[in-house]
Short mmCIF file of C-alpha atoms in Angstrom, two decimals:
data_model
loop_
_atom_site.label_atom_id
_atom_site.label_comp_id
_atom_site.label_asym_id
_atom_site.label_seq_id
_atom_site.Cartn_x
_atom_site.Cartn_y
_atom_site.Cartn_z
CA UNK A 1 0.00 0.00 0.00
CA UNK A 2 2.95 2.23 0.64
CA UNK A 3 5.02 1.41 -2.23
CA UNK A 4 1.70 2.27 -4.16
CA UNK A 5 1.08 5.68 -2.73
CA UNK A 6 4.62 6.27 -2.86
CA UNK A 7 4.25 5.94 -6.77
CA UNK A 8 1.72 7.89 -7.53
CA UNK A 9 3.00 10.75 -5.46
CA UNK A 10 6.33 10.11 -7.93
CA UNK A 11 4.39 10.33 -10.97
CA UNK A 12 2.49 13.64 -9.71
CA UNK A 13 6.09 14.88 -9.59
CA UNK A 14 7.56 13.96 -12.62
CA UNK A 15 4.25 15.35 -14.60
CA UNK A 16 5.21 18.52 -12.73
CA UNK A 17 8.96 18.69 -14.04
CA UNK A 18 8.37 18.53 -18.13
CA UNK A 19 5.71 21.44 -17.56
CA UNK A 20 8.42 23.49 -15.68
CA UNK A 21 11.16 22.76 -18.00
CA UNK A 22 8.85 23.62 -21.14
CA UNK A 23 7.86 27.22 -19.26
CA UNK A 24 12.19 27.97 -18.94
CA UNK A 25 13.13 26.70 -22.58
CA UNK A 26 10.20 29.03 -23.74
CA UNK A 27 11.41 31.57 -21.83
CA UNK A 28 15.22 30.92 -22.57
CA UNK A 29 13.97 31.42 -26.74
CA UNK A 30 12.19 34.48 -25.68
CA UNK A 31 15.54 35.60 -24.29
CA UNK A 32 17.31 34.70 -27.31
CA UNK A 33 14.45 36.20 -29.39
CA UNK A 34 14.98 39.06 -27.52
CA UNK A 35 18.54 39.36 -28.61
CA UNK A 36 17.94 38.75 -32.36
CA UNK A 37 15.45 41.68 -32.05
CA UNK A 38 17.54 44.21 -30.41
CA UNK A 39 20.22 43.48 -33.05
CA UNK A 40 17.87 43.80 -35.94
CA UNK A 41 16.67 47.09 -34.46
CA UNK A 42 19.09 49.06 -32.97
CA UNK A 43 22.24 47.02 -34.85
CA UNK A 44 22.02 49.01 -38.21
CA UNK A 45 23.15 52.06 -35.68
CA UNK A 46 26.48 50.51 -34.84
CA UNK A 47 27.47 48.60 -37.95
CA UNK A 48 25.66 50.13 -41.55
CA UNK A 49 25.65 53.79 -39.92
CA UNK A 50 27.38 54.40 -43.44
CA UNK A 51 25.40 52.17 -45.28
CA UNK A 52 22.10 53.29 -47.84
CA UNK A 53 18.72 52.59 -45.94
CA UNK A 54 17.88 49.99 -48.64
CA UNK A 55 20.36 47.66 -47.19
CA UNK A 56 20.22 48.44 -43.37
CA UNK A 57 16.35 47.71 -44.31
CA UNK A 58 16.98 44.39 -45.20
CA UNK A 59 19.94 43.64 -42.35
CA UNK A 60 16.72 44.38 -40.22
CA UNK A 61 14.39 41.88 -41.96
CA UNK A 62 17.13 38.92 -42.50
CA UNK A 63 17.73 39.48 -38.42
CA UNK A 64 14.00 39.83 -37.65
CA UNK A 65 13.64 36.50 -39.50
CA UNK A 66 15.81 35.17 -36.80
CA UNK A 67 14.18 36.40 -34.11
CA UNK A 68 10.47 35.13 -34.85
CA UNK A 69 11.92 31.53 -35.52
CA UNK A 70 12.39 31.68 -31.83
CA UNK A 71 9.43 34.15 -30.62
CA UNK A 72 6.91 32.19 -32.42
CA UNK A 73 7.94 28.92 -30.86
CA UNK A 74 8.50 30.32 -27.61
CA UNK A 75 4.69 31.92 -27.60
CA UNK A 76 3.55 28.54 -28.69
CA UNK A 77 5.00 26.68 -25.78
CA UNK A 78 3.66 29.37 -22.86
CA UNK A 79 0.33 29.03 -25.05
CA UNK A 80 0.41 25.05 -24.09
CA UNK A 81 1.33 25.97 -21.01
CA UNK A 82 -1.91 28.42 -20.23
CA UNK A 83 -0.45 31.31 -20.10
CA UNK A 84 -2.53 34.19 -21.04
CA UNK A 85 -1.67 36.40 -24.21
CA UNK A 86 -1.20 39.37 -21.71
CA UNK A 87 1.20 37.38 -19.11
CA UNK A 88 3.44 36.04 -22.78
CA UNK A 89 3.61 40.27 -23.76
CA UNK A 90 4.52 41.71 -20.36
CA UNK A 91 7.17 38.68 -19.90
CA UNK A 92 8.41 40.32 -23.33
CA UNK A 93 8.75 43.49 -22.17
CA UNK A 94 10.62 42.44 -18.70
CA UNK A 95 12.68 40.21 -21.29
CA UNK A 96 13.27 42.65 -23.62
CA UNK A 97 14.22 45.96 -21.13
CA UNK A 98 16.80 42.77 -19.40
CA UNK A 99 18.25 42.28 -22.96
CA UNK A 100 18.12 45.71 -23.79
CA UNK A 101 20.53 47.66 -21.02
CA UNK A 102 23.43 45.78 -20.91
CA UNK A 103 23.39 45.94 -25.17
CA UNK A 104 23.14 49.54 -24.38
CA UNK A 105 25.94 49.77 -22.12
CA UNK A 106 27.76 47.32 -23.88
CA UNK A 107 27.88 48.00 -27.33
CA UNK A 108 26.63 51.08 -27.76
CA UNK A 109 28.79 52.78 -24.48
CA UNK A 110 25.60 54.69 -23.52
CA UNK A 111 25.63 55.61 -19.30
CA UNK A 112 23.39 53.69 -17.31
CA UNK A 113 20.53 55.78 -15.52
CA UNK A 114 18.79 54.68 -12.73
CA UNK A 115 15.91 55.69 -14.40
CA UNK A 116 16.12 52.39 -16.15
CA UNK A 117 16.21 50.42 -12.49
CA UNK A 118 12.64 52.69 -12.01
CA UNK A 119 11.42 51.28 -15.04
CA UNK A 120 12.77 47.87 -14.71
CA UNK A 121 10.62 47.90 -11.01
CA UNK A 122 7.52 49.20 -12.68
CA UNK A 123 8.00 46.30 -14.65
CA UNK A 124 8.00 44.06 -11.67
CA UNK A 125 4.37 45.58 -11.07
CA UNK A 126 2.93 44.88 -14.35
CA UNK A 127 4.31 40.98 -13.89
CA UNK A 128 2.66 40.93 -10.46
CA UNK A 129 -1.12 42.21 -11.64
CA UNK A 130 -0.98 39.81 -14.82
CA UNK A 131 0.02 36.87 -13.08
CA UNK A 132 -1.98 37.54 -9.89
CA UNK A 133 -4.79 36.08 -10.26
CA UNK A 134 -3.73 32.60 -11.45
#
């Protein structure tokens, strides 16, 4: 009777895990997503700021292409995992102002403000009220 009980408390936990891993590798591609769309916005700044507009156009696109192999996917998967189309955008936006600082700072040797820790925490609100009531 034990080993039984024991069992089924086993498999209750191992449905858990796949769920869980499904919600990080969706939110690892919306990271990466997040990256491929930065670059394909901001990147014609820092490497075709010579270039005609016809071809920093199309750096755009080809990069954009990139980034909805994995944001398409990665909305799929939170989809399947009941996530609301409200909770998927604000994750984007925490995603994309996390991805979007240190490129900043990094490669485009812009200061950090604080104003963008005020944001960031504002943020933190609009994840709370989405996701509160679940």
């Amino acid at each position: 009777m034990k080993s039984h009980a024991f069992l089924q408390e086993k498999r209750k936990i191992l449905a858990v895990i796949p769920d869980e891993l499904t919600m990080y590798f969706a939110l690892l591609l919306l990271i990466i997503s997040n990256c491929f769309m930065t670059l394909a916005w901001y990147g014609h700044l820092k490497f075709l700021h010579g270039a005609p507009l016809w071809q920093a156009i199309l750096f755009g696109w080809l990069i954009a292409l990139l980034e909805y192999s994995f944001m398409i996917p990665a909305t799929r998967l939170l989809a399947q995992q009941g996530w609301a189309v409200g909770q998927m955008k604000i994750t984007q936006e925490v995603v994309t102002l996390l991805v979007f600082v240190p490129f900043m700072i990094f490669l485009f040797k812009q200061p950090f403000k604080l104003d963008y820790l005020w944001a960031g925490l504002c943020l933190v609100g609009c994840v709370y009220f989405v996701f509160r009531s679940q």
